[in-house]
PDB file of C-alpha atoms and ligand atoms in Angstrom:
ATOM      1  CA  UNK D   1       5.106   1.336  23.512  1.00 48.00           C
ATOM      2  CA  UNK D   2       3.439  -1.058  21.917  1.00 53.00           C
ATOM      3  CA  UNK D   3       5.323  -3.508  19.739  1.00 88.00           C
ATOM      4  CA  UNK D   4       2.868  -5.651  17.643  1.00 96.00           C
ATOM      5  CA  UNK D   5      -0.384  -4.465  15.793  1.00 98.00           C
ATOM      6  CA  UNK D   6      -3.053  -6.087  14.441  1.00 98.00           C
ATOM      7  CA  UNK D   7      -3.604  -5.673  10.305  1.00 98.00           C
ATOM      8  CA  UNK D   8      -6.828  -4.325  10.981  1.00 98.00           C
ATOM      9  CA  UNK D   9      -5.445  -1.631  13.434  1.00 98.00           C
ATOM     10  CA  UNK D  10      -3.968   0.450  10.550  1.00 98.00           C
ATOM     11  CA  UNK D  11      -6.453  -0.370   7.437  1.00 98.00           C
ATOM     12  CA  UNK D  12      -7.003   2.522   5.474  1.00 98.00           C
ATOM     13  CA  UNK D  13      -9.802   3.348   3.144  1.00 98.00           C
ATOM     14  CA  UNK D  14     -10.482   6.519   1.179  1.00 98.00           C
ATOM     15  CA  UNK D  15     -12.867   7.304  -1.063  1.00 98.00           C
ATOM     16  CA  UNK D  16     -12.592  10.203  -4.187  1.00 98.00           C
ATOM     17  CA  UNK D  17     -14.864  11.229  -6.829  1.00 98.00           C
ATOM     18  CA  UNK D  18     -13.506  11.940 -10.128  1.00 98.00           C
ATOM     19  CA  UNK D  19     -13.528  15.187 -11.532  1.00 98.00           C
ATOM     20  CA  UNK D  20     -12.782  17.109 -14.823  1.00 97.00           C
ATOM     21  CA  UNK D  21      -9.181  17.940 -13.137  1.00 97.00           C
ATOM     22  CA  UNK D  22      -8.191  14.149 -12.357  1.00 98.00           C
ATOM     23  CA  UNK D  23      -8.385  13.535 -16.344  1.00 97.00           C
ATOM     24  CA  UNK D  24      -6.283  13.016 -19.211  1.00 96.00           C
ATOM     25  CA  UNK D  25      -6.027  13.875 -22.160  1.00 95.00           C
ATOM     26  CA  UNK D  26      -7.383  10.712 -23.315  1.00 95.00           C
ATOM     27  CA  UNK D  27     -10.422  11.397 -20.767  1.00 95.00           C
ATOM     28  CA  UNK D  28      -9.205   8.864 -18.158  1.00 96.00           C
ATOM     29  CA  UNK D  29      -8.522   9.050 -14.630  1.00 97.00           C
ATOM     30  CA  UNK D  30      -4.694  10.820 -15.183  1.00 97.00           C
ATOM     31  CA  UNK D  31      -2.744   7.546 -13.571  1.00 95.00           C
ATOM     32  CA  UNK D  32      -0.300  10.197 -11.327  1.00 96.00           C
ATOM     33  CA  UNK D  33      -3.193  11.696  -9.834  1.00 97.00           C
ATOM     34  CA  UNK D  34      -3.719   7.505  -9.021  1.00 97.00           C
ATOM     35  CA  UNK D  35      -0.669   7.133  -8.046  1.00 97.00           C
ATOM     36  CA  UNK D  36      -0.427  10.320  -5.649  1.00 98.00           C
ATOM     37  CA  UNK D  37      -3.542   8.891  -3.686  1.00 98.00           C
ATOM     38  CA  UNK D  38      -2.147   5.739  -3.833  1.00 98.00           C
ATOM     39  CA  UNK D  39       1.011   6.673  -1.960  1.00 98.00           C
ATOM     40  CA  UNK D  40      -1.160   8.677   0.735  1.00 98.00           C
ATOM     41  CA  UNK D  41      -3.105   5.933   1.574  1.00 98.00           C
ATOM     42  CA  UNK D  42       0.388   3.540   2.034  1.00 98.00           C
ATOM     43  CA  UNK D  43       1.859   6.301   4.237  1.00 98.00           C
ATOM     44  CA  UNK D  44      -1.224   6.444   6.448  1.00 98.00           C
ATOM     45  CA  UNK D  45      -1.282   2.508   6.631  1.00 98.00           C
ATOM     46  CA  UNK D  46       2.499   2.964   7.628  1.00 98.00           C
ATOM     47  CA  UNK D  47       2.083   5.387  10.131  1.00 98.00           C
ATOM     48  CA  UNK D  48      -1.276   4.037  11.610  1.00 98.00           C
ATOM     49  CA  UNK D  49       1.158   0.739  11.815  1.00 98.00           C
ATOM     50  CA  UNK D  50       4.599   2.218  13.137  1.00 98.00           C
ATOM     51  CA  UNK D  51       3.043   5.172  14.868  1.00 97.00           C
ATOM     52  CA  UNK D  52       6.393   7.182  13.602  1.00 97.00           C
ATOM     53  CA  UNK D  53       6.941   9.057  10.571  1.00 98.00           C
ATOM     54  CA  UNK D  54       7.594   6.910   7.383  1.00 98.00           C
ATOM     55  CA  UNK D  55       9.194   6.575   3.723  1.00 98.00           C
ATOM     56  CA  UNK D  56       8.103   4.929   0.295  1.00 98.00           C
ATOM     57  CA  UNK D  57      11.220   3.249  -0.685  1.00 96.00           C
ATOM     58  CA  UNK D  58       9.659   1.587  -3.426  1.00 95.00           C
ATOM     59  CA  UNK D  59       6.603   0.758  -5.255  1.00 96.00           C
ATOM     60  CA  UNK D  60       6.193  -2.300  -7.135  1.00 92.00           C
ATOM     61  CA  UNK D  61       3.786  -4.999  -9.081  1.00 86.00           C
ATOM     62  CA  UNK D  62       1.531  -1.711  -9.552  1.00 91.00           C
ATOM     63  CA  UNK D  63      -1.499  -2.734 -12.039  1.00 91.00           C
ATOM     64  CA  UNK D  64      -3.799  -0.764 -13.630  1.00 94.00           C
ATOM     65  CA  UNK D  65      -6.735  -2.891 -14.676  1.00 95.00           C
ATOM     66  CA  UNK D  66      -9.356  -0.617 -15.912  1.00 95.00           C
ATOM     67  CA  UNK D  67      -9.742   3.280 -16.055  1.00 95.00           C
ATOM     68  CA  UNK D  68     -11.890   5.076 -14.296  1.00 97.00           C
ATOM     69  CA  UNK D  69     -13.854   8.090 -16.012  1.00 97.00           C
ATOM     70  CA  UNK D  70     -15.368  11.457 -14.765  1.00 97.00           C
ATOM     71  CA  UNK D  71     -18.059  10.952 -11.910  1.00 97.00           C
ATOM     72  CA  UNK D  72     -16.498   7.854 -10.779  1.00 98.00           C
ATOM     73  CA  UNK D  73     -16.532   7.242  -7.127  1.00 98.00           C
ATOM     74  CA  UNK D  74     -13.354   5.510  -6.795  1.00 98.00           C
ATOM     75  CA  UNK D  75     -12.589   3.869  -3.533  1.00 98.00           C
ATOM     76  CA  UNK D  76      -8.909   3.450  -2.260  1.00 98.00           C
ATOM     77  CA  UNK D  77      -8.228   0.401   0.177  1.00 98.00           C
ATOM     78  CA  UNK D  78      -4.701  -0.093   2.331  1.00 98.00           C
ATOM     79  CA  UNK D  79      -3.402  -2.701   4.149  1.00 98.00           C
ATOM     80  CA  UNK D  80      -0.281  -3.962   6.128  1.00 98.00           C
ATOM     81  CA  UNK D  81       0.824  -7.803   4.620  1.00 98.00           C
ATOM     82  CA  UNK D  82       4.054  -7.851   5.783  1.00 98.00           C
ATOM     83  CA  UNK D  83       7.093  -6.610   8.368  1.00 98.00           C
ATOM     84  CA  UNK D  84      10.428  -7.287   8.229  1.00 97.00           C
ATOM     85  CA  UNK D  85      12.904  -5.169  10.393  1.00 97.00           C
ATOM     86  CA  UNK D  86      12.716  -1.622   9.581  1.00 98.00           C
ATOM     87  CA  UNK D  87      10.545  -2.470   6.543  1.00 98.00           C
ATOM     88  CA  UNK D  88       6.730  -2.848   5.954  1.00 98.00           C
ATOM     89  CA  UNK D  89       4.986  -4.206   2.819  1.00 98.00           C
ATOM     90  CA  UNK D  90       1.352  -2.007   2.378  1.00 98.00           C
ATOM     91  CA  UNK D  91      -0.443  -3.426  -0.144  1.00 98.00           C
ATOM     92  CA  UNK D  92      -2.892  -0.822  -1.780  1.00 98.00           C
ATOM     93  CA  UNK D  93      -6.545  -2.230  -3.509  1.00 98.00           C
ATOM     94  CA  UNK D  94      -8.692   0.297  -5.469  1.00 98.00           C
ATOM     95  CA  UNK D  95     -12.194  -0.112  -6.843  1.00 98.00           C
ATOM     96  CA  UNK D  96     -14.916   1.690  -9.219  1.00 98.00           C
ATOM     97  CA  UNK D  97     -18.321   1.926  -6.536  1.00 98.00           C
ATOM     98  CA  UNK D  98     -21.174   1.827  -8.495  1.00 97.00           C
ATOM     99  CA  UNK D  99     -24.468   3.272  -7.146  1.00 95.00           C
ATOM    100  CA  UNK D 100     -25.745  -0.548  -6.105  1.00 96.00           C
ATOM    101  CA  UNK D 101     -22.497  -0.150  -3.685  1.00 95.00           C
ATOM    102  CA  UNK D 102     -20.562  -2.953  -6.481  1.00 97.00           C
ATOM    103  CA  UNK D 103     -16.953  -2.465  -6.462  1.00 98.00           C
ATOM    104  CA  UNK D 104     -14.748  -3.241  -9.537  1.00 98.00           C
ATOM    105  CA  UNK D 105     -11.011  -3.547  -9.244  1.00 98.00           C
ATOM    106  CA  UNK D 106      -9.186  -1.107 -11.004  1.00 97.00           C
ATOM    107  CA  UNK D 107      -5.264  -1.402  -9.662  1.00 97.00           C
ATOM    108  CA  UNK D 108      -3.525  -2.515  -7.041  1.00 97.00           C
ATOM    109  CA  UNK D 109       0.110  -2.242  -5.689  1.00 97.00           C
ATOM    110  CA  UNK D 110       2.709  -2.971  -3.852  1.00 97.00           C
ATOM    111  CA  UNK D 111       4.809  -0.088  -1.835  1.00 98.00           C
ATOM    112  CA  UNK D 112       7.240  -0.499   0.627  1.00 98.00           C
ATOM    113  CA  UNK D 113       7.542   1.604   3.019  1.00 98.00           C
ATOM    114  CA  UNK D 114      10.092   2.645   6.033  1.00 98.00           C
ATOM    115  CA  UNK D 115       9.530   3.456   9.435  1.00 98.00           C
ATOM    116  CA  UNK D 116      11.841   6.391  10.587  1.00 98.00           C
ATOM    117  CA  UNK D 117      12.683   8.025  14.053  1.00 97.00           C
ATOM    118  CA  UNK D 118      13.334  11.212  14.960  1.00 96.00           C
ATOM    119  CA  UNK D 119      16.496  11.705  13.142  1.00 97.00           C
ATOM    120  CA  UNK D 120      15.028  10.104   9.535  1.00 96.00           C
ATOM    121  CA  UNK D 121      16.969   7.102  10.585  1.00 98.00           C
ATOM    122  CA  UNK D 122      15.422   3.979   9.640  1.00 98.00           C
ATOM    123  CA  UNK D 123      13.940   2.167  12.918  1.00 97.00           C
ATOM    124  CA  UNK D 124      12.644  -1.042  14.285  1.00 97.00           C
ATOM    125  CA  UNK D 125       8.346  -1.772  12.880  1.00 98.00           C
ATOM    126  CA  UNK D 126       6.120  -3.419  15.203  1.00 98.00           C
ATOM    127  CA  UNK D 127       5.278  -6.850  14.487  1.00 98.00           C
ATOM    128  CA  UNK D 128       2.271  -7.677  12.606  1.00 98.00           C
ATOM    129  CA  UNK D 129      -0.450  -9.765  14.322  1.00 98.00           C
ATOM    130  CA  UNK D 130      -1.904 -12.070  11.910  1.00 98.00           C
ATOM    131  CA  UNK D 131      -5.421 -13.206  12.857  1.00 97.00           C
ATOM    132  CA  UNK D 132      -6.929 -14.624   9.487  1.00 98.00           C
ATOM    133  CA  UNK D 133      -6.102 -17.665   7.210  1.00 98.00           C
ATOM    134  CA  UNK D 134      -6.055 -14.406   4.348  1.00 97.00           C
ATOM    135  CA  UNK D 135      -3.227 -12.324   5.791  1.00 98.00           C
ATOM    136  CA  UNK D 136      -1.639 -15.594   6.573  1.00 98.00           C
ATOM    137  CA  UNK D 137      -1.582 -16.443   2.953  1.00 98.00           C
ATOM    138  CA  UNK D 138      -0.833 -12.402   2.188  1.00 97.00           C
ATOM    139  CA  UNK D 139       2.322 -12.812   5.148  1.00 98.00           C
ATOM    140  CA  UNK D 140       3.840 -15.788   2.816  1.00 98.00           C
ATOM    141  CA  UNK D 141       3.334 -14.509  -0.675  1.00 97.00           C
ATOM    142  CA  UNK D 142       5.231 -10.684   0.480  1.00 97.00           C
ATOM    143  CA  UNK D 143       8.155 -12.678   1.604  1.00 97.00           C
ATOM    144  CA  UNK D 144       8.348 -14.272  -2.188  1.00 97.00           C
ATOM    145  CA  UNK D 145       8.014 -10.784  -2.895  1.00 96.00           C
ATOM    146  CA  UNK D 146      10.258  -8.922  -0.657  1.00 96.00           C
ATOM    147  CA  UNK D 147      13.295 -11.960  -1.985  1.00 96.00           C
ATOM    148  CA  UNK D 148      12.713 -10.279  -5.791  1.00 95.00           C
ATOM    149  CA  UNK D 149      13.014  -7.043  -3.915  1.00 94.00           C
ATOM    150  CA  UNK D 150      16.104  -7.619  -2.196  1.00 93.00           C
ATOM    151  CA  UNK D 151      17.374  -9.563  -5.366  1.00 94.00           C
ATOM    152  CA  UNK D 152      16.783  -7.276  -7.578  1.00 92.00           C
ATOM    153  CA  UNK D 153      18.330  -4.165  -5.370  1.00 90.00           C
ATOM    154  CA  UNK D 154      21.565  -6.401  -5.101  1.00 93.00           C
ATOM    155  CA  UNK D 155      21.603  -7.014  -8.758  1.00 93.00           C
ATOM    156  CA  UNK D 156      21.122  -3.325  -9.392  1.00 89.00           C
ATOM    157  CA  UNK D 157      17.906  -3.176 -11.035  1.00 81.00           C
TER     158      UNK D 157
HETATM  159  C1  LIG U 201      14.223   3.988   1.936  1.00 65.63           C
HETATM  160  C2  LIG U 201      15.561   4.346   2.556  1.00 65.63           C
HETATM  161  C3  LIG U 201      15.317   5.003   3.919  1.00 65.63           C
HETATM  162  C4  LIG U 201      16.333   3.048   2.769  1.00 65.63           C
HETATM  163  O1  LIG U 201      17.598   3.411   3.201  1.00 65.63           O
HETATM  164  P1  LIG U 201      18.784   2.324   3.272  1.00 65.63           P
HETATM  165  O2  LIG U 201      20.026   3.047   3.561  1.00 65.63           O
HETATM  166  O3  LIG U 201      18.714   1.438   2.074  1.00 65.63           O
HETATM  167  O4  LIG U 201      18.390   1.575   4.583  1.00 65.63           O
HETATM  168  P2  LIG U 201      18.458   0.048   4.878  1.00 65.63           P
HETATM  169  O5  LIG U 201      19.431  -0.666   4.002  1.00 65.63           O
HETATM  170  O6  LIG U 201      18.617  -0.057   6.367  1.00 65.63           O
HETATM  171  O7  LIG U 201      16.999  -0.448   4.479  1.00 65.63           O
HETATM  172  C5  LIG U 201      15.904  -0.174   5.301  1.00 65.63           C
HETATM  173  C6  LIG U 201      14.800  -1.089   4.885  1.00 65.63           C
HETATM  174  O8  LIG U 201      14.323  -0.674   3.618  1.00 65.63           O
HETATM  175  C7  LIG U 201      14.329  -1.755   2.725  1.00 65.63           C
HETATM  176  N1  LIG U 201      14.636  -1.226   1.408  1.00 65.63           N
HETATM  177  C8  LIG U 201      15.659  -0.402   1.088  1.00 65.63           C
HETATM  178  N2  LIG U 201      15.619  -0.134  -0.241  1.00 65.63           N
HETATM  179  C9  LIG U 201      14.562  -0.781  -0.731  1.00 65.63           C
HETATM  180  C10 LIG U 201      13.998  -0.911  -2.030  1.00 65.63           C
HETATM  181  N3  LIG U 201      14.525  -0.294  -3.093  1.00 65.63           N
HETATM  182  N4  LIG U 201      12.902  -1.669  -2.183  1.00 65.63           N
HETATM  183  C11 LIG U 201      12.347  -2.290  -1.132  1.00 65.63           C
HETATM  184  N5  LIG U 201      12.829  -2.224   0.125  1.00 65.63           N
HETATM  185  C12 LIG U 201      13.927  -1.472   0.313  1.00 65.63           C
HETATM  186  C13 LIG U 201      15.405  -2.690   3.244  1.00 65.63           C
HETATM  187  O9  LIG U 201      15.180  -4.017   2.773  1.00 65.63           O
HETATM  188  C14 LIG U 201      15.225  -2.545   4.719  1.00 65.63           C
HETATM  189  O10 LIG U 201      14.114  -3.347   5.143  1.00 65.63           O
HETATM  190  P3  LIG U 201      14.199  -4.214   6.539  1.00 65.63           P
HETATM  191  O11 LIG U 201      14.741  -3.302   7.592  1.00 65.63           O
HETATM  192  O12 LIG U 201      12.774  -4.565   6.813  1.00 65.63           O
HETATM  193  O13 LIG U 201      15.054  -5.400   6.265  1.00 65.63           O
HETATM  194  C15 LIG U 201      16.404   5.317   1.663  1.00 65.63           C
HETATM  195  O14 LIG U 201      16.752   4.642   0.470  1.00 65.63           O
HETATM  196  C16 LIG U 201      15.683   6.586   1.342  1.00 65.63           C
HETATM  197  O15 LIG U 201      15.589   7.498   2.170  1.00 65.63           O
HETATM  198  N6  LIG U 201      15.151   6.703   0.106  1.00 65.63           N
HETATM  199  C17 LIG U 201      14.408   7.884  -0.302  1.00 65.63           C
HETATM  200  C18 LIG U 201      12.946   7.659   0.006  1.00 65.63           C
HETATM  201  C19 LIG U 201      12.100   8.841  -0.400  1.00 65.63           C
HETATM  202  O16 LIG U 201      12.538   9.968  -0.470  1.00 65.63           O
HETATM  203  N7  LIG U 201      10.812   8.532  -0.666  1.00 65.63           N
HETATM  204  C20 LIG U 201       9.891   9.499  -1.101  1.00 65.63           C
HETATM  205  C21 LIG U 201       9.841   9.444  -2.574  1.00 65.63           C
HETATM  206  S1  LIG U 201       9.094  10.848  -3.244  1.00 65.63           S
END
């Protein structure tokens, strides 16, 4: 099996168009709907990573920026930044793509997410292979961020 992946070797990237259904009342993208694609595209990124099944045990730092609106073609972008034992950070970019192919950010977020063997057991992540001075600088700002994670679980937040 292989024990170390590359970042690139589990990117995902989806792309929706939003219709009258995704709304709100307020005529926004309705943020759950987000949030639901969201967590797909982590759990692919975790799975394309661990090549087991996986868990969102949290979600955090998740911004939205701007709304989208009806027709939008919003476009969903995940990547590993970190792995720690058991434990992978996926962080999760999405954009507005206008028609001249421009993409404006519109959230992004930070889910954590397990890998888990065949009894649901939490088990070991492959290393992550970091090729670029970017997910070199991603690799050190999730460890700041997995310490307020761990902090913050001890402290019962
Ligand atoms: C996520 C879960 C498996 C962790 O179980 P646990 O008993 O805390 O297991 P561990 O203490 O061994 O933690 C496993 C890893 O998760 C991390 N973790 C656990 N709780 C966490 C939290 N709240 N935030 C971030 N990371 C967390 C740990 O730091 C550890 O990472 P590491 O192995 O890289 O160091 C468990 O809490 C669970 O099953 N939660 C429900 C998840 C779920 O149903 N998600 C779907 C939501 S709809």
């Amino acid at each position: 099996m292989v024990e170390e992946r590359r970042v690139s070797d589990s990117r995902v990237e989806t792309v929706h168009m939003v219709r009258p259904n995704h709304l709100n009342a307020a005529g926004r993208l309705f943020g759950g709907i987000l949030m639901q694609w969201l967590d797909e595209v982590a759990g692919l990124v975790a799975k394309r990573h661990t090549h087991s099944n996986v868990i969102t045990a949290s979600v955090d730092n998740l911004r939205f920026i701007k709304g989208a609106y009806q027709k939008d073609v919003v476009v969903i972008i995940g990547k590993v930044t970190y792995v720690g034992n058991t434990s992978m950070e996926v962080r999760v970019d999405t954009y507005v793509e206008s028609v001249d192919g421009m993409r404006r950010p519109i959230n992004r977020a930070y889910f954590t997410m397990v890998a888990l063997d065949e009894n649901d057991k939490p088990r070991k992540a492959p290393r992550l292979i970091l090729e670029t001075e970017e997910e070199r600088a991603e690799w050190e700002a999730a460890k700041k961020r997995r310490e307020m994670r761990i902090k913050r679980k001890e402290e019962g937040f």
